[in-house]
Each structure stands twice: as structure tokens, then as C-alpha cells.
Amino acid sequence: MTAAFDKLLIANRGEIAVRIIRAAKELGLKTVAVYSDADAQSLAVRMADEAVRIGPAHATKSYLSVDAILQAAADSGAGAVHPGYGFLSENAAFAERVEAAGLVFVGPTPHAIRTMGDKAAARAAAMKAGVPTVPGSAGVVTDPDIAVEVAKDIGYPIMIKASAGGGGRGIRVAHDEAELRQQFATATAEAQAAFGNGEVYLERFIRQARHIEVQILGDGQRVVHCFERECSLQRRRQKVWEEAPSAAISEATRAALCESALRLANAVAYRGAGTLEYLYDDDTREFFFIEMNTRIQVEHPITEMITGVDLVKEMLRIALGQPLRLKQEDIRLTGAAIEVRVNAENAAKNFMPSPGLVSQLVVPGGPGVRFDTMLFPGYTVPAYYDSLLGKLIVHDTDRAGALARMRRALDELQVEGIHTTIPLHRALCEDADVAKAAFHTGFLETWLAANPLADAPAPLPKVTA
């Protein structure tokens, strides 16, 4: 293989850094991990060929420091940077700095990130490409009086969304004009504080929507899709449980959904892995594009399980300058997969964070079971970052089989020393509505209110010989 680079720096941490290191090594690439003081003993640091300290624990001085990351790349001789997800992964200015330094950015072009990463711009691009969008404003809305006029055409309830938002932040819902005026000021202030950009736009609020997304891969010339995932089980607009494929849509809808994703990705000459997110209205059977994530997703493993496509390795091959190897007709959907996010949180106490020492770890095995994590016995989970510890993924011939396999795998999985969300997922596996896939984006919060979880026992102390 003639490579444009032979050493890759991973500008991230945690389980995604471990995932990227594994894929890179299988392609014969040398790997460089970066780490903050809180991650000096992390699994990624242990696994990489080299590791470079980039700053203190706080992300603003380490994983969000462009200068520190580029200096680490220069010092290590890395030829490429993979941003993973979160942190700087969807920062067009970072991608530009990487390329200006003569390095390869493993992801889309800065132009694609800027176009599709801005929700209002992405919506405009979707409309131009003929992709269905939720009825809403044509662009950003800068004045509450204009918002009121736009709302008359859209109808209530209506969502006020931060143009530069993400991760469920910067969203408000108004049910009438008075509430719209009040929430407009709150939403713009919140958006400015969270993202440094107070611009907002408006959308119709679908009361019981499903969150369905399409995985795509492109090389800048050609794009393919790897079918869809459903991510409707959410808490505070953060995904908790994901499935592929969606049990809610027909084959005809699946085909139309995936074709629309290809149309939009081709319109921006997309390069790398990306995900186009949609809302699906169970009542009308309509789907609407809402935004694009111009990076690898947390939930990418379930797509890998149903298609056999290693998305991270394909990202790296494309970054190496190779044309997209996959043809659409070669990508087939087989069986069903479920992923649950295992977080360091106590779900019985309002999901209170639970950092600390992992005294014991038992990982489930058997056919169709995968656990993507950065955990190991003796690892101390830091308190400075997202609480995600890992993702438990299962695959079987159909959804019922996958659900049974998930139940069994959760019974085997043990993370001792800290609280985790494993008890929540065990309870969801036993729920009748979850078994029927009868849920929507508001389901889990209502379910949690009606099904309070018993407080888990105190974590076990560190195991001694």
C-alpha cells in the first residue's frame, strides 16, 4: 500500500481513541496518542506506538487546544490527524489548521464541515438538493417579531434551535406567541454562551418523533450509504440506546431515506464518514432531514455489525488517498444490532456522575457480542470529561434475537468500583414497549419518571490479593 502518511495522531481520548488505534494498526500505520494529565495512564496511551502530553486535565487546555495538538503532531512526525468525535471533530477552523500544517485531516473538507456543521446552512443545502426538511424558517431568525411571523406559517408548537448547536443543547420549545417571545431571548442567550454564536432558527415541533439517521461514506467523488440507525431512546436529547436497522420503517421508506442522504452528501462532494440525521413522524410516515454530523458517530459499531463494513478503516483508506472501495450493491443489511451506552453515572440518583477507580471488569463474550471501551481493572475514571465508559454492542439474525443477546450480555458485564448505567439498560430490556420498538424521542424521560430505578449498592472496594 502506497500511503500518503504512515503515522497517525489521534486527537481524542477514551474509547474512540482506542477504536482508532486498533483500526490504524490493522492498516499498518504507526499511532500517536495525545493525553492530558488526567489521561496519562489511559488505555489509548498504553496501546499507541507513541504518546505525547498536550496539557492539564481541563479540555480547554488540552484536547481543545489546537496549538498543543499541532505541536504534538510536529514533534512526533505524524502525517495525519484523526479527530474522533466530540472536541474538535467538527471544527472547520481546526481542519484548516491541520491542512495548513501540511497534515492530512481524516474527515471531510473544511468547506463541508462548515456547510453541513451549521444547522441553518445544512438545512438550506438540503432544501436545494430536494431533501425533505422539517417545516421551518428559511435561515436564521434574528428578531422575535420576525419569529412570530414565521411561526404563523409553521404553526405551534415550534422549536427554537441554535444554529451552531449540537448534543441536544440550545433547543427550546414554544407553544404559543407569548412563550415564543420569552423563549426566543432565552435561546439566543443560551446559544451565545454555549457556542459563541447566538443565531437561531425555527422548526415545527413533532410531538412523537423518532430519531433516525443514515450512515454514509464518500471519497469526494462518490458516496455510498450503509443503511440507517434508530436513536430514539434519549435522555435530555442525549442518545442512550441505538439500533440498526430501525424497526419502524418500511423497505420503501428505507430506500427513500437512504437515497435522500446520498443526494445531499453528493451535493457537497462529501469525503469521509458522516451521518445525516432525520426525524420520522410515526403518524404521517414522513421523514425530515434535521442536521449532519461530519464525523464518526458514537453509535457507528451497530452499522458495522449489520453491514460488515469497518467504518474507521474506510475513513483511513480514504484519507490515504485511496478511492472508495465499496459499491452500493455490495453493502447489504444483515440481521439486527443494538448498542447501549455504558456511562459512569448513577441512574437511580438523577444520573449523578460516578468517576473513580475501576476495581474489577468482566467483559461479556460469545457470538455477536462486542464491547468498545477504554476500561481496564485499576483504571481511574477521571471527572473532567464525558461520562461514557464504553458501548456494549450485540448482533443477531433479527431484533428479538438481538434483544435477548443484549439481555444476556448485560448480565455478564461487570464494572465494579463505580456506578454505571448498566442497571438502566437491564430494566429497558425487560420493558414491553421497548420489546415492541414502540418508542419515540420523548419516551425514555417519561419512562424514567414512571419507573424509578432502585438505588444500586455501593461500589465494591478495590480488590486486593
Short mmCIF file of C-alpha atoms in Angstrom, two decimals, residues 14-397:
data_model
loop_
_atom_site.label_atom_id
_atom_site.label_comp_id
_atom_site.label_asym_id
_atom_site.label_seq_id
_atom_site.Cartn_x
_atom_site.Cartn_y
_atom_site.Cartn_z
CA GLY A 14 -11.31 7.39 25.68
CA GLU A 15 -12.94 4.56 23.79
CA ILE A 16 -12.86 6.29 20.39
CA ALA A 17 -9.10 6.79 20.64
CA VAL A 18 -8.72 3.07 21.36
CA ARG A 19 -11.01 2.23 18.43
CA ILE A 20 -9.00 4.38 16.00
CA ILE A 21 -5.66 2.99 17.20
CA ARG A 22 -6.86 -0.55 16.53
CA ALA A 23 -8.05 0.28 13.02
CA ALA A 24 -4.84 2.15 12.19
CA LYS A 25 -2.65 -0.71 13.36
CA GLU A 26 -4.56 -3.15 11.17
CA LEU A 27 -3.69 -0.93 8.20
CA GLY A 28 -0.01 -0.92 9.16
CA LEU A 29 0.05 2.68 10.40
CA LYS A 30 2.06 3.91 13.37
CA THR A 31 -0.07 5.62 16.00
CA VAL A 32 0.40 8.62 18.27
CA ALA A 33 -1.88 9.18 21.25
CA VAL A 34 -2.21 12.59 22.86
CA TYR A 35 -3.14 12.84 26.51
CA SER A 36 -3.90 15.29 29.28
CA ASP A 37 -2.56 14.91 32.79
CA ALA A 38 -5.81 13.12 33.73
CA ASP A 39 -5.27 10.51 31.00
CA ALA A 40 -1.59 9.72 31.45
CA GLN A 41 -2.41 6.11 32.40
CA SER A 42 -5.19 5.60 29.84
CA LEU A 43 -5.56 2.55 27.62
CA ALA A 44 -5.01 4.64 24.48
CA VAL A 45 -1.65 5.78 25.85
CA ARG A 46 -0.73 2.19 26.59
CA MET A 47 -1.77 0.93 23.14
CA ALA A 48 -0.32 3.63 20.88
CA ASP A 49 3.18 3.42 19.48
CA GLU A 50 3.90 6.87 20.92
CA ALA A 51 2.15 9.21 23.33
CA VAL A 52 2.52 12.97 23.74
CA ARG A 53 1.32 15.07 26.66
CA ILE A 54 -0.70 18.08 25.48
CA GLY A 55 -1.67 19.81 28.71
CA PRO A 56 -3.51 19.73 32.03
CA ALA A 57 -6.76 17.90 32.71
CA HIS A 58 -9.21 20.57 31.59
CA ALA A 59 -10.13 20.00 27.94
CA THR A 60 -9.80 23.67 27.03
CA LYS A 61 -6.09 23.41 27.80
CA SER A 62 -5.53 20.00 26.21
CA TYR A 63 -7.98 18.26 23.86
CA LEU A 64 -9.41 21.59 22.67
CA SER A 65 -6.01 23.24 22.26
CA VAL A 66 -5.29 23.35 18.54
CA ASP A 67 -1.76 24.64 19.10
CA ALA A 68 -0.93 21.82 21.52
CA ILE A 69 -2.26 19.15 19.15
CA LEU A 70 -0.43 20.52 16.13
CA GLN A 71 2.78 20.77 18.16
CA ALA A 72 2.35 17.12 19.19
CA ALA A 73 1.93 16.17 15.52
CA ALA A 74 5.08 18.07 14.59
CA ASP A 75 7.11 16.63 17.47
CA SER A 76 6.04 13.05 16.69
CA GLY A 77 6.34 13.31 12.92
CA ALA A 78 2.73 12.31 12.36
CA GLY A 79 1.42 12.86 8.85
CA ALA A 80 -2.29 12.82 9.63
CA VAL A 81 -4.76 13.67 12.38
CA HIS A 82 -7.96 11.77 13.18
CA PRO A 83 -10.26 13.88 15.38
CA GLY A 84 -12.65 11.11 16.52
CA TYR A 85 -15.94 12.53 17.79
CA GLY A 86 -16.57 15.49 20.09
CA PHE A 87 -13.86 18.00 20.98
CA LEU A 88 -12.51 19.45 17.67
CA SER A 89 -14.02 16.86 15.33
CA GLU A 90 -16.49 19.25 13.69
CA ASN A 91 -14.40 22.40 13.91
CA ALA A 92 -13.73 23.67 10.38
CA ALA A 93 -11.02 26.04 11.61
CA PHE A 94 -9.18 23.09 13.19
CA ALA A 95 -9.36 21.11 9.92
CA GLU A 96 -7.95 24.15 8.11
CA ARG A 97 -5.10 24.45 10.60
CA VAL A 98 -4.29 20.75 10.20
CA GLU A 99 -4.15 21.05 6.43
CA ALA A 100 -2.19 24.33 6.58
CA ALA A 101 0.42 22.48 8.65
CA GLY A 102 0.86 20.05 5.77
CA LEU A 103 -1.02 17.23 7.50
CA VAL A 104 -3.93 15.10 6.35
CA PHE A 105 -7.21 15.67 8.18
CA VAL A 106 -9.05 12.35 8.46
CA GLY A 107 -12.52 13.65 7.70
CA PRO A 108 -14.38 15.92 5.33
CA THR A 109 -13.06 19.15 3.84
CA PRO A 110 -13.25 22.29 5.96
CA HIS A 111 -15.85 23.60 3.48
CA ALA A 112 -18.07 20.55 4.02
CA ILE A 113 -17.71 20.82 7.80
CA ARG A 114 -18.59 24.49 7.70
CA THR A 115 -21.57 23.99 5.36
CA MET A 116 -23.06 20.90 6.95
CA GLY A 117 -21.98 21.64 10.53
CA ASP A 118 -24.02 24.84 10.62
CA LYS A 119 -27.61 23.66 11.03
CA ALA A 120 -29.17 26.55 9.14
CA ALA A 121 -26.69 26.20 6.25
CA ALA A 122 -27.21 22.42 6.20
CA ARG A 123 -30.97 22.92 6.05
CA ALA A 124 -30.55 25.29 3.11
CA ALA A 125 -28.30 22.78 1.35
CA ALA A 126 -30.87 20.03 1.96
CA MET A 127 -33.69 22.12 0.54
CA LYS A 128 -31.59 22.91 -2.54
CA ALA A 129 -30.89 19.18 -3.01
CA GLY A 130 -34.60 18.37 -2.75
CA VAL A 131 -34.24 16.56 0.59
CA PRO A 132 -37.31 16.85 2.88
CA THR A 133 -36.80 19.17 5.84
CA VAL A 134 -38.95 19.94 8.85
CA PRO A 135 -41.15 22.95 8.04
CA GLY A 136 -39.36 25.97 9.45
CA SER A 137 -37.56 29.21 8.80
CA ALA A 138 -35.54 29.58 5.59
CA GLY A 139 -32.48 30.55 7.63
CA VAL A 140 -31.51 32.18 10.89
CA VAL A 141 -34.06 34.37 12.65
CA THR A 142 -32.62 37.42 14.36
CA ASP A 143 -35.65 39.14 15.84
CA PRO A 144 -38.59 37.91 17.98
CA ASP A 145 -41.10 39.84 15.84
CA ILE A 146 -39.86 38.00 12.75
CA ALA A 147 -40.01 34.75 14.70
CA VAL A 148 -43.67 35.37 15.48
CA GLU A 149 -44.46 35.93 11.80
CA VAL A 150 -42.58 32.78 10.75
CA ALA A 151 -44.40 30.79 13.44
CA LYS A 152 -47.75 31.77 11.95
CA ASP A 153 -46.82 29.84 8.80
CA ILE A 154 -45.24 26.89 10.58
CA GLY A 155 -47.76 26.52 13.39
CA TYR A 156 -47.30 25.69 17.08
CA PRO A 157 -45.67 24.05 18.92
CA ILE A 158 -42.41 25.30 17.47
CA MET A 159 -38.75 24.67 18.24
CA ILE A 160 -36.13 27.38 18.58
CA LYS A 161 -32.75 25.81 17.74
CA ALA A 162 -29.21 27.15 17.97
CA SER A 163 -27.70 27.31 14.50
CA ALA A 164 -24.30 26.26 15.85
CA GLY A 165 -25.77 23.81 18.38
CA GLY A 166 -25.14 20.15 18.98
CA GLY A 167 -25.58 17.37 21.50
CA GLY A 168 -29.14 18.44 22.24
CA ARG A 169 -28.10 21.84 23.59
CA GLY A 170 -29.52 25.19 22.51
CA ILE A 171 -33.09 23.95 21.92
CA ARG A 172 -36.30 25.46 23.29
CA VAL A 173 -39.96 24.66 22.58
CA ALA A 174 -42.73 27.29 22.47
CA HIS A 175 -46.45 26.51 22.42
CA ASP A 176 -47.82 29.98 21.71
CA GLU A 177 -46.73 33.50 20.81
CA ALA A 178 -46.09 34.65 24.36
CA GLU A 179 -43.92 31.64 25.09
CA LEU A 180 -42.11 32.09 21.76
CA ARG A 181 -41.14 35.66 22.65
CA GLN A 182 -39.94 34.60 26.08
CA GLN A 183 -38.05 31.52 24.88
CA PHE A 184 -36.50 33.37 21.91
CA ALA A 185 -34.50 35.62 24.20
CA THR A 186 -33.52 32.67 26.40
CA ALA A 187 -32.49 30.51 23.42
CA THR A 188 -30.32 33.18 21.81
CA ALA A 189 -28.55 33.93 25.10
CA GLU A 190 -28.04 30.21 25.74
CA ALA A 191 -26.68 29.68 22.23
CA GLN A 192 -24.25 32.59 22.60
CA ALA A 193 -23.00 31.27 25.93
CA ALA A 194 -22.64 27.65 24.78
CA PHE A 195 -21.32 28.08 21.24
CA GLY A 196 -20.17 31.70 20.92
CA ASN A 197 -22.90 32.15 18.29
CA GLY A 198 -26.35 33.38 19.28
CA GLU A 199 -28.03 32.72 15.93
CA VAL A 200 -31.16 30.55 15.99
CA TYR A 201 -33.69 29.16 13.53
CA LEU A 202 -37.21 27.76 13.87
CA GLU A 203 -38.71 24.34 13.14
CA ARG A 204 -42.03 22.62 13.58
CA PHE A 205 -42.02 20.53 16.75
CA ILE A 206 -43.09 16.94 16.06
CA ARG A 207 -44.64 15.67 19.28
CA GLN A 208 -43.72 12.00 18.99
CA ALA A 209 -40.85 11.83 16.54
CA ARG A 210 -38.35 9.06 16.03
CA HIS A 211 -34.70 9.94 15.55
CA ILE A 212 -33.37 8.03 12.55
CA GLU A 213 -30.00 8.60 10.89
CA VAL A 214 -28.21 7.38 7.76
CA GLN A 215 -24.52 6.47 7.71
CA ILE A 216 -22.64 7.49 4.57
CA LEU A 217 -19.09 7.17 3.25
CA GLY A 218 -17.61 9.28 0.47
CA ASP A 219 -14.29 9.95 -1.22
CA GLY A 220 -15.16 13.38 -2.60
CA GLN A 221 -16.22 11.86 -5.90
CA ARG A 222 -18.70 9.16 -4.96
CA VAL A 223 -20.86 8.41 -1.92
CA VAL A 224 -22.45 5.21 -0.58
CA HIS A 225 -24.78 4.63 2.35
CA CYS A 226 -24.61 1.90 5.00
CA PHE A 227 -28.32 1.99 5.87
CA GLU A 228 -29.91 3.60 8.90
CA ARG A 229 -29.81 3.57 12.67
CA GLU A 230 -32.56 4.47 15.11
CA CYS A 231 -31.56 6.55 18.13
CA SER A 232 -34.93 7.45 19.65
CA LEU A 233 -34.19 6.39 23.22
CA GLN A 234 -32.72 9.61 24.56
CA ARG A 235 -32.43 11.46 27.83
CA ARG A 236 -32.18 15.23 27.64
CA ARG A 237 -31.62 14.79 23.90
CA GLN A 238 -28.56 12.61 24.56
CA LYS A 239 -28.66 9.17 22.97
CA VAL A 240 -28.75 6.24 25.37
CA TRP A 241 -29.71 3.17 23.28
CA GLU A 242 -29.33 2.76 19.50
CA GLU A 243 -30.45 0.15 16.97
CA ALA A 244 -29.82 -0.77 13.36
CA PRO A 245 -31.91 -1.03 11.32
CA SER A 246 -34.99 0.87 12.51
CA ALA A 247 -37.90 -1.43 13.25
CA ALA A 248 -40.36 1.37 12.48
CA ILE A 249 -39.89 2.00 8.77
CA SER A 250 -40.87 0.06 5.67
CA GLU A 251 -38.47 -1.06 2.95
CA ALA A 252 -39.86 1.65 0.67
CA THR A 253 -39.24 4.32 3.32
CA ARG A 254 -35.76 2.93 3.97
CA ALA A 255 -34.91 3.20 0.28
CA ALA A 256 -36.24 6.76 0.05
CA LEU A 257 -34.48 7.80 3.25
CA CYS A 258 -31.10 6.44 2.18
CA GLU A 259 -31.45 7.85 -1.33
CA SER A 260 -32.10 11.32 0.10
CA ALA A 261 -28.96 11.02 2.23
CA LEU A 262 -26.89 10.16 -0.83
CA ARG A 263 -28.36 13.08 -2.73
CA LEU A 264 -27.38 15.57 -0.04
CA ALA A 265 -23.91 14.08 0.59
CA ASN A 266 -23.18 14.12 -3.14
CA ALA A 267 -24.31 17.75 -3.33
CA VAL A 268 -21.43 18.77 -1.04
CA ALA A 269 -18.91 16.30 -2.57
CA TYR A 270 -18.59 14.65 0.83
CA ARG A 271 -15.36 12.93 1.87
CA GLY A 272 -15.02 10.54 4.80
CA ALA A 273 -17.64 9.17 7.16
CA GLY A 274 -20.72 11.20 8.00
CA THR A 275 -24.22 10.82 9.37
CA LEU A 276 -27.37 12.54 8.18
CA GLU A 277 -29.97 12.79 10.92
CA TYR A 278 -33.72 12.78 10.40
CA LEU A 279 -36.92 13.00 12.35
CA TYR A 280 -39.54 10.41 11.45
CA ASP A 281 -43.21 11.10 12.16
CA ASP A 282 -44.97 7.85 13.07
CA ASP A 283 -48.36 9.42 12.41
CA THR A 284 -47.72 10.76 8.90
CA ARG A 285 -44.93 8.34 7.91
CA GLU A 286 -42.87 11.34 6.81
CA PHE A 287 -39.16 11.85 7.37
CA PHE A 288 -37.36 15.18 7.61
CA PHE A 289 -33.66 15.99 7.49
CA ILE A 290 -32.50 17.96 10.55
CA GLU A 291 -28.70 18.02 10.57
CA MET A 292 -25.48 16.28 9.57
CA ASN A 293 -22.66 15.09 11.81
CA THR A 294 -19.45 15.48 9.81
CA ARG A 295 -17.51 12.87 11.79
CA ILE A 296 -17.63 9.30 13.00
CA GLN A 297 -20.56 8.73 15.39
CA VAL A 298 -20.52 7.15 18.83
CA GLU A 299 -23.02 4.58 17.55
CA HIS A 300 -21.11 3.57 14.41
CA PRO A 301 -20.48 -0.02 15.64
CA ILE A 302 -24.08 -1.15 15.07
CA THR A 303 -23.77 -0.16 11.41
CA GLU A 304 -20.54 -2.15 11.24
CA MET A 305 -22.34 -5.16 12.71
CA ILE A 306 -25.20 -5.18 10.20
CA THR A 307 -23.04 -4.44 7.13
CA GLY A 308 -19.61 -5.90 7.90
CA VAL A 309 -18.03 -2.57 6.89
CA ASP A 310 -15.24 -1.25 9.14
CA LEU A 311 -16.12 2.44 9.00
CA VAL A 312 -12.98 3.68 10.74
CA LYS A 313 -10.67 1.75 8.43
CA GLU A 314 -12.59 3.05 5.42
CA MET A 315 -12.12 6.60 6.74
CA LEU A 316 -8.40 6.00 6.95
CA ARG A 317 -8.20 4.46 3.48
CA ILE A 318 -9.96 7.49 2.02
CA ALA A 319 -7.60 9.82 3.91
CA LEU A 320 -4.68 7.87 2.47
CA GLY A 321 -5.88 8.93 -0.97
CA GLN A 322 -7.50 5.67 -1.98
CA PRO A 323 -10.77 5.82 -3.90
CA LEU A 324 -13.85 4.46 -2.15
CA ARG A 325 -13.63 0.66 -2.42
CA LEU A 326 -17.29 -0.04 -1.77
CA LYS A 327 -20.07 -0.14 -4.31
CA GLN A 328 -23.62 0.37 -3.15
CA GLU A 329 -24.76 -3.04 -4.35
CA ASP A 330 -22.03 -4.68 -2.25
CA ILE A 331 -23.32 -3.23 1.03
CA ARG A 332 -26.03 -5.49 2.41
CA LEU A 333 -28.08 -5.27 5.57
CA THR A 334 -27.90 -8.48 7.60
CA GLY A 335 -29.72 -9.07 10.88
CA ALA A 336 -30.19 -6.53 13.66
CA ALA A 337 -27.84 -4.82 16.10
CA ILE A 338 -28.33 -2.91 19.36
CA GLU A 339 -25.88 -0.66 21.20
CA VAL A 340 -26.22 0.65 24.74
CA ARG A 341 -24.02 3.38 26.15
CA VAL A 342 -22.43 2.47 29.46
CA ASN A 343 -21.78 5.67 31.36
CA ALA A 344 -20.19 6.38 34.73
CA GLU A 345 -23.48 7.60 36.19
CA ASN A 346 -25.92 6.55 38.90
CA ALA A 347 -29.27 6.44 37.10
CA ALA A 348 -31.10 5.98 40.41
CA LYS A 349 -29.82 9.37 41.59
CA ASN A 350 -30.68 11.53 38.61
CA PHE A 351 -27.69 10.21 36.66
CA MET A 352 -25.17 11.64 39.09
CA PRO A 353 -21.63 11.30 37.67
CA SER A 354 -19.60 8.49 39.24
CA PRO A 355 -15.90 8.82 38.46
CA GLY A 356 -13.39 6.75 40.38
CA LEU A 357 -11.34 3.57 40.46
CA VAL A 358 -12.50 0.54 38.45
CA SER A 359 -11.62 -2.30 40.77
CA GLN A 360 -12.87 -5.14 38.58
CA LEU A 361 -14.02 -5.57 34.98
CA VAL A 362 -15.73 -8.59 33.45
CA VAL A 363 -16.40 -8.25 29.72
CA PRO A 364 -19.13 -10.38 28.10
CA GLY A 365 -18.32 -12.65 25.17
CA GLY A 366 -19.90 -15.17 22.87
CA PRO A 367 -21.23 -14.84 19.32
CA GLY A 368 -22.31 -11.41 18.17
CA VAL A 369 -21.09 -9.51 21.26
CA ARG A 370 -18.68 -6.55 21.23
CA PHE A 371 -17.65 -4.14 23.97
CA ASP A 372 -15.86 -0.99 22.80
CA THR A 373 -14.26 0.58 25.88
CA MET A 374 -11.16 2.15 27.37
CA LEU A 375 -11.62 0.44 30.73
CA PHE A 376 -9.29 -1.97 32.48
CA PRO A 377 -9.04 -3.09 36.12
CA GLY A 378 -7.17 -0.47 38.10
CA TYR A 379 -8.10 2.41 35.78
CA THR A 380 -9.37 5.58 37.42
CA VAL A 381 -12.20 7.23 35.50
CA PRO A 382 -11.49 10.99 35.55
CA ALA A 383 -14.13 13.54 36.45
CA TYR A 384 -13.21 16.04 33.74
CA TYR A 385 -14.81 14.56 30.62
CA ASP A 386 -17.93 12.97 29.21
CA SER A 387 -19.08 10.03 31.35
CA LEU A 388 -19.06 7.46 28.52
CA LEU A 389 -17.10 4.36 29.56
CA GLY A 390 -17.90 2.17 26.60
CA LYS A 391 -20.54 0.74 24.32
CA LEU A 392 -21.98 -2.75 24.55
CA ILE A 393 -22.99 -3.91 21.06
CA VAL A 394 -24.80 -7.09 20.06
CA HIS A 395 -25.87 -8.54 16.71
CA ASP A 396 -28.21 -11.39 15.80
CA THR A 397 -30.37 -12.54 12.92
#
